[in-house]
XYZ file of C-alpha atoms in Angstrom:
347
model
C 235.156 256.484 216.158
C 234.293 252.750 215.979
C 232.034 252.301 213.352
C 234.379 250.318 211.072
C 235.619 246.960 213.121
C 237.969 246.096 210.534
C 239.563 249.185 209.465
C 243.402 248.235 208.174
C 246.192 250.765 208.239
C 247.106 250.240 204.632
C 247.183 253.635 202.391
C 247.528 254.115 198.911
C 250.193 253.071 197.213
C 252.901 255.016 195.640
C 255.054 253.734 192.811
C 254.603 251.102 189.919
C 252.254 251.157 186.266
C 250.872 253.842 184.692
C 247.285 254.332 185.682
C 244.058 253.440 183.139
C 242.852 256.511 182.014
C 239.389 257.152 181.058
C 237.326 259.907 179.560
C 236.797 263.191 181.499
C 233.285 264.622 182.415
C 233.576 267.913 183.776
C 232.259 268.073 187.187
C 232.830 271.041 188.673
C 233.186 269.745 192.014
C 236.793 268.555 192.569
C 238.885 271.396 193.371
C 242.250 271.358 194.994
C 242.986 271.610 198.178
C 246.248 270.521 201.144
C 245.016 268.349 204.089
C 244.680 270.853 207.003
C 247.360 270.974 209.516
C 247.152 269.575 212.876
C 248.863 270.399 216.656
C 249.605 268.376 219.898
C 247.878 270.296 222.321
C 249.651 268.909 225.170
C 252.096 271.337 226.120
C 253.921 270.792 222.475
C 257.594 272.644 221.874
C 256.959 276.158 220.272
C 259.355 274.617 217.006
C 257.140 271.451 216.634
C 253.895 273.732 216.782
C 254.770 275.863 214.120
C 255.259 273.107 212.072
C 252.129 271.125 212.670
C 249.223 274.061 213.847
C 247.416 275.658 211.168
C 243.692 274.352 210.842
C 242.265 274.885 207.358
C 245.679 276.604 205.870
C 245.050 277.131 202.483
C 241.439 278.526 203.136
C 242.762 281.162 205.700
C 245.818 282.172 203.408
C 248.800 280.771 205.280
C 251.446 278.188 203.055
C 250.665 274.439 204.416
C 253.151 272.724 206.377
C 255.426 270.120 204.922
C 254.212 267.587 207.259
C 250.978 268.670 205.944
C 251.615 267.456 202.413
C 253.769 264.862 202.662
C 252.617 261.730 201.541
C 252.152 258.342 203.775
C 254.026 255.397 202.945
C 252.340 251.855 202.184
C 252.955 249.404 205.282
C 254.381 245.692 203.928
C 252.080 243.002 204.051
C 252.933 240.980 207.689
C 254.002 238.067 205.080
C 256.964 240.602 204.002
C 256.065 241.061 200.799
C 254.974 244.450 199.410
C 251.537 245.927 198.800
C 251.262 246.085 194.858
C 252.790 249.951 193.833
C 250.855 249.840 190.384
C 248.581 252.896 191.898
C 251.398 255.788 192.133
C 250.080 256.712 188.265
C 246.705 256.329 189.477
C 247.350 258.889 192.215
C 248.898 261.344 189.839
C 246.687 261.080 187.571
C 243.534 262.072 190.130
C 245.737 264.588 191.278
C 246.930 266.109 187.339
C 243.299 265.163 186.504
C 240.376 266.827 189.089
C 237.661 265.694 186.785
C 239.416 262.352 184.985
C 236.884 259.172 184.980
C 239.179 256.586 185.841
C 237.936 253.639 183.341
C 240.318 250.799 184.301
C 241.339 249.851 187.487
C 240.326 246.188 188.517
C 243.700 245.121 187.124
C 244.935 246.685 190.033
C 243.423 244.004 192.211
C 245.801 241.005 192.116
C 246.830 238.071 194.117
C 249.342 240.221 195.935
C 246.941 243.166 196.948
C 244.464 240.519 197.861
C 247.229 239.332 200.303
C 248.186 242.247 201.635
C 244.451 243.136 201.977
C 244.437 239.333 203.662
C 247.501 240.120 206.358
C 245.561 243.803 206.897
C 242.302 242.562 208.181
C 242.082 241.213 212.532
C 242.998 237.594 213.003
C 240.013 237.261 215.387
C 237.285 239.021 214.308
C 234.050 237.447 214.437
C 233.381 234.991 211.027
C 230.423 236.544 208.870
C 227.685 233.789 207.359
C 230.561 231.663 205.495
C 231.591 230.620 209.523
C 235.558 231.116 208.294
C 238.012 231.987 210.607
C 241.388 233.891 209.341
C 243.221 230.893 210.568
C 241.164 228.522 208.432
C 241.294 231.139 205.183
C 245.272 230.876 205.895
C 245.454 227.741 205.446
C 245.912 226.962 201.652
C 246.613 230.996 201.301
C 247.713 231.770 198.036
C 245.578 228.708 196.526
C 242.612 230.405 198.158
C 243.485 234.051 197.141
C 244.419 232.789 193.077
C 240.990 231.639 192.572
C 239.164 234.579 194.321
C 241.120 236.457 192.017
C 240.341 234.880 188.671
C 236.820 234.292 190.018
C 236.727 238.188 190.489
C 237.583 238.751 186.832
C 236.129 236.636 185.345
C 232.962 237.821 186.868
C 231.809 235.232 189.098
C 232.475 236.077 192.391
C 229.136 236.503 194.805
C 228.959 238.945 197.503
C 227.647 237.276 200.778
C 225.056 238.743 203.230
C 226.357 240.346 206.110
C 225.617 238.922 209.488
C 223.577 240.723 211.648
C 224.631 241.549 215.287
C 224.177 244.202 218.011
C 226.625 246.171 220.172
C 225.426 248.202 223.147
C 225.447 252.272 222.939
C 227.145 254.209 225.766
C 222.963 255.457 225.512
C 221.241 252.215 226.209
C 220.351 251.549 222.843
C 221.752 248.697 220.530
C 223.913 249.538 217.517
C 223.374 247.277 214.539
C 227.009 246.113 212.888
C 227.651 243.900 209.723
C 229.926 241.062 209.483
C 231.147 240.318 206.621
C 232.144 236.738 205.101
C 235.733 236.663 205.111
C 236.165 236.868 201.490
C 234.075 240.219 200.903
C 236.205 241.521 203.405
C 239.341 240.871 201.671
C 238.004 241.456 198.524
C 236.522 244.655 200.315
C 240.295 245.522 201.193
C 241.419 245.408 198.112
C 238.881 247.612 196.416
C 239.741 250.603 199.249
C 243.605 250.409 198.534
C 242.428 250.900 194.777
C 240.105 253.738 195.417
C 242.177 255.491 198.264
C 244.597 256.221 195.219
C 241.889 258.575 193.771
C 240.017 259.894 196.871
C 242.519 260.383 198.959
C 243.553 263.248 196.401
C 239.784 264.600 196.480
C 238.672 264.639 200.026
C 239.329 267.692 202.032
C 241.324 268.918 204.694
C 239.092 269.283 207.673
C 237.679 265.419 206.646
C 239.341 263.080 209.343
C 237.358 260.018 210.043
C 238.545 256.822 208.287
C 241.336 258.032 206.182
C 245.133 256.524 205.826
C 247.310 258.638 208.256
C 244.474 260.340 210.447
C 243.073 259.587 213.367
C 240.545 260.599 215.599
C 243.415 262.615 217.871
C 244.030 264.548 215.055
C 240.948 265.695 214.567
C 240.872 267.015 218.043
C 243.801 268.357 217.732
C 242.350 270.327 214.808
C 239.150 271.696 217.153
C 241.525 272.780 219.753
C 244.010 274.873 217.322
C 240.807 276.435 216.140
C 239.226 277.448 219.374
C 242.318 278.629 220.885
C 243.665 280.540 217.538
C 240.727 281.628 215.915
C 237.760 284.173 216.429
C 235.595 281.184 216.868
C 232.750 282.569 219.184
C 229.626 279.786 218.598
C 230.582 276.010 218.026
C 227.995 273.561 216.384
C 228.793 270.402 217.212
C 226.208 268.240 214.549
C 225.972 264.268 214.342
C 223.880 262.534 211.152
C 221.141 260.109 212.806
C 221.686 256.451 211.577
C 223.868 257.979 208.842
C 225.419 254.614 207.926
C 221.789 252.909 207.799
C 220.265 255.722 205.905
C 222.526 256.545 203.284
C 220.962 256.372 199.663
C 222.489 254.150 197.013
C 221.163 256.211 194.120
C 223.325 259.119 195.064
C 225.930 256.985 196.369
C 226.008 255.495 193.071
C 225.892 259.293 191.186
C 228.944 260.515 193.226
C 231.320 257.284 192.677
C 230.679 257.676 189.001
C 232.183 261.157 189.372
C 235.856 259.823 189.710
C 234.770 256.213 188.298
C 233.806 254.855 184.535
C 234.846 251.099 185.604
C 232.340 248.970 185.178
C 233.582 246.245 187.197
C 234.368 248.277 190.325
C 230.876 249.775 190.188
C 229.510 246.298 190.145
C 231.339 244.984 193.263
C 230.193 247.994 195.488
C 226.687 247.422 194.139
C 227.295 243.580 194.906
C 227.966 244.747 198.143
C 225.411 247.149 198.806
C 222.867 244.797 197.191
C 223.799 241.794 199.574
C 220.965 241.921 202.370
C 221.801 240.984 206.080
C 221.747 237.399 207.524
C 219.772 237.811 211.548
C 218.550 235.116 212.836
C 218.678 232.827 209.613
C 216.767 234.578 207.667
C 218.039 236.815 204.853
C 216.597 240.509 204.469
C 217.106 242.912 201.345
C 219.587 245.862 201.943
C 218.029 248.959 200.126
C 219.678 251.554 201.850
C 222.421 252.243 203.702
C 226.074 250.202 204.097
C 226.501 248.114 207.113
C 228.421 249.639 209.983
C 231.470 247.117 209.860
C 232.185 246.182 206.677
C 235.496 247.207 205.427
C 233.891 249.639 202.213
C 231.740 251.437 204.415
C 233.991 254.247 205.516
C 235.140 254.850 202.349
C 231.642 255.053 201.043
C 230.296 257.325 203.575
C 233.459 260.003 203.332
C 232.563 259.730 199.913
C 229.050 260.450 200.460
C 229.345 263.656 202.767
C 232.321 264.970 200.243
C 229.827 265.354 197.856
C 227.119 265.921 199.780
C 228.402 268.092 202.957
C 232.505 269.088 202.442
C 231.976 270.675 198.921
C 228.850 272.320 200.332
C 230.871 273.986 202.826
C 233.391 275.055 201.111
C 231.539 276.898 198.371
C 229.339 278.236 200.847
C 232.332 279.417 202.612
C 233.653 281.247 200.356
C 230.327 282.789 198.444
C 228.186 283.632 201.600
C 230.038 282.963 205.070
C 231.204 285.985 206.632
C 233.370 286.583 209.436
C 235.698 283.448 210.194
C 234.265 280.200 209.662
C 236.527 276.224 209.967
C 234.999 273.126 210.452
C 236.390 270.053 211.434
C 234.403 266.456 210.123
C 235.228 262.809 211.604
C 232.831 260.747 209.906
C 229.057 261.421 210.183
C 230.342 263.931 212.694
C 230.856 267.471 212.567
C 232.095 270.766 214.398
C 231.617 273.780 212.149
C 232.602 276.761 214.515
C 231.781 280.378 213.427
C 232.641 284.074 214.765
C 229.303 284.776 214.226
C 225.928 282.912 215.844
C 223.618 282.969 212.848
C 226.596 281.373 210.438
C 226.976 278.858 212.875
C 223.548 278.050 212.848
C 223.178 278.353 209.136
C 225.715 275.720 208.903
């Protein structure tokens, strides 16, 4: 629940500038779908249960919630200055559009997202290799975030290594996190709000780890409503090993390109991905994974296991499952539960 120290709360925006449209390439793999419900299981009223339970709605035939399909608002930037609404076309457009290639988007990323991105990140998290502090990047602000801007468009801009540390596992063992410079992280920031726009139209219901309005309660809440109201007789709880470390840029890369034709926002992640880690003063070349900590990780992983695990599911669901079968996913971590053994195992 942890995995990304510098998670912001900002979602994706809703009003503003027609969206860049791009060509489509039929996918096949972006069907529709409401977020799945979720319930207080602490003694909630029976009126504010009805409105919230239902896990996996649509799949088990029952009209979603309004609560479930509502839309979150964008937060202001702590300066008071609003988050840049140019991405409410951009959302309806990945919405109207399941297979759209979304071609231009980096003029999304301005000196005002980069500040809100800025305000969004912890004022004392630990510097990455560039040594800068929040309160040192603050001073001289909007000087500071003008030319990361133009140096972003123009091309220049250089993604630092991440710095290296280790956090202890409740197991004993030592969990490797990346720091990123202050800049990537902004930067970073930025690039999320843009995407969110898109994904959080694709991603499905049961996916709650990382996301703009969900939590990690939530997602409990989910597994509860679907033990206590379901025919759920075998539970498999499943966790990826070193999913973060592990994950494969080549298909990374393949499933971005899915949703994204822009050249320039498929060069920052791979700046990003391509950056190596700084331990101990000496640099080493990244070629897998995304470093647990930087701000694009989440993002990239729920991408990842969409492709890779939530679209899995849900055909297989619905070609070869039988009896009832809901899943809930937060992160690398899942809880497919089944009315049946060997579909729970199968899963």
């Amino acid at each position: 629940m942890h995995e990304n120290r510098e998670t912001s709360s900002l979602a994706a925006s809703k009003k503003g500038s027609p969206a860049g449209e791009g060509n489509s390439r039929k996918t096949g793999m972006n069907g529709g779908e409401e977020s799945d419900g979720v319930v207080i299981p602490m003694n909630p009223s029976n009126k504010a249960t009805e409105q919230q339970a239902g896990v996996a709605e649509k799949e088990e035939g029952r009209t979603p919630t309004k609560e479930n399909i509502s839309q979150h608002r964008t937060p202001p930037a702590q300066d008071g200055r609003g988050v840049s609404q140019g991405l409410a076309g951009v959302r309806k457009i990945a919405k109207e559009r399941k297979q759209e290639r979304f071609t231009t988007l980096l003029h999304h990323l301005t000196v005002a997202s980069l500040r809100a991105s800025f305000h969004a990140l912890k004022k004392n998290a630990v510097p990455g290799v560039d040594g800068v502090s929040w309160q040192e990047y603050e001073d001289g602000l909007e000087d500071r975030l003008t030319d990361l801007k133009d140096r972003i468009h123009r091309g220049v801009y250089r993604a630092q290594p991440s710095l290296r540390i280790y956090i202890p596992k409740a197991d004993g063992r030592q969990r490797p996190i990346g720091i990123a410079a202050l800049e990537d992280k902004i930067v970073q920031q930025a690039v999320v709000t843009i995407l969110n726009a898109i994904y959080e139209v694709d991603f499905r219901g049961f996916s709650y780890g990382f996301r703009p309005g969900r939590s990690p309660h939530q997602a409990l809440d989910a597994l509860n409503v679907g033990i206590q109201r379901k025919r759920v007789n075998w539970i498999l709880d499943a966790d990826i090993r070193s999913f973060f470390d592990q994950m494969g840029h080549e298909w990374l890369h393949k499933f971005i390109q899915h949703r994204i034709a822009d050249k320039r926002i498929l060069r920052l992640i791979q700046k990003w991905l391509k950056a190596g880690v700084s331990e101990d003063d000496e640099w080493s070349e990244t070629k897998v994974g995304t470093p647990q900590g930087a701000v694009i990780s989440p993002l990239l992983a729920n991408i990842y296991l969409h492709y890779v695990f939530d679209l899995w599911l849900e055909a297989w669901r619905k070609k070869a499952a039988q009896g009832e079968m809901i899943a809930v996913r937060f992160a690398d971590d899942r809880v497919p539960r089944a009315q049946r053994a060997e579909r729970a195992c199968s899963v």
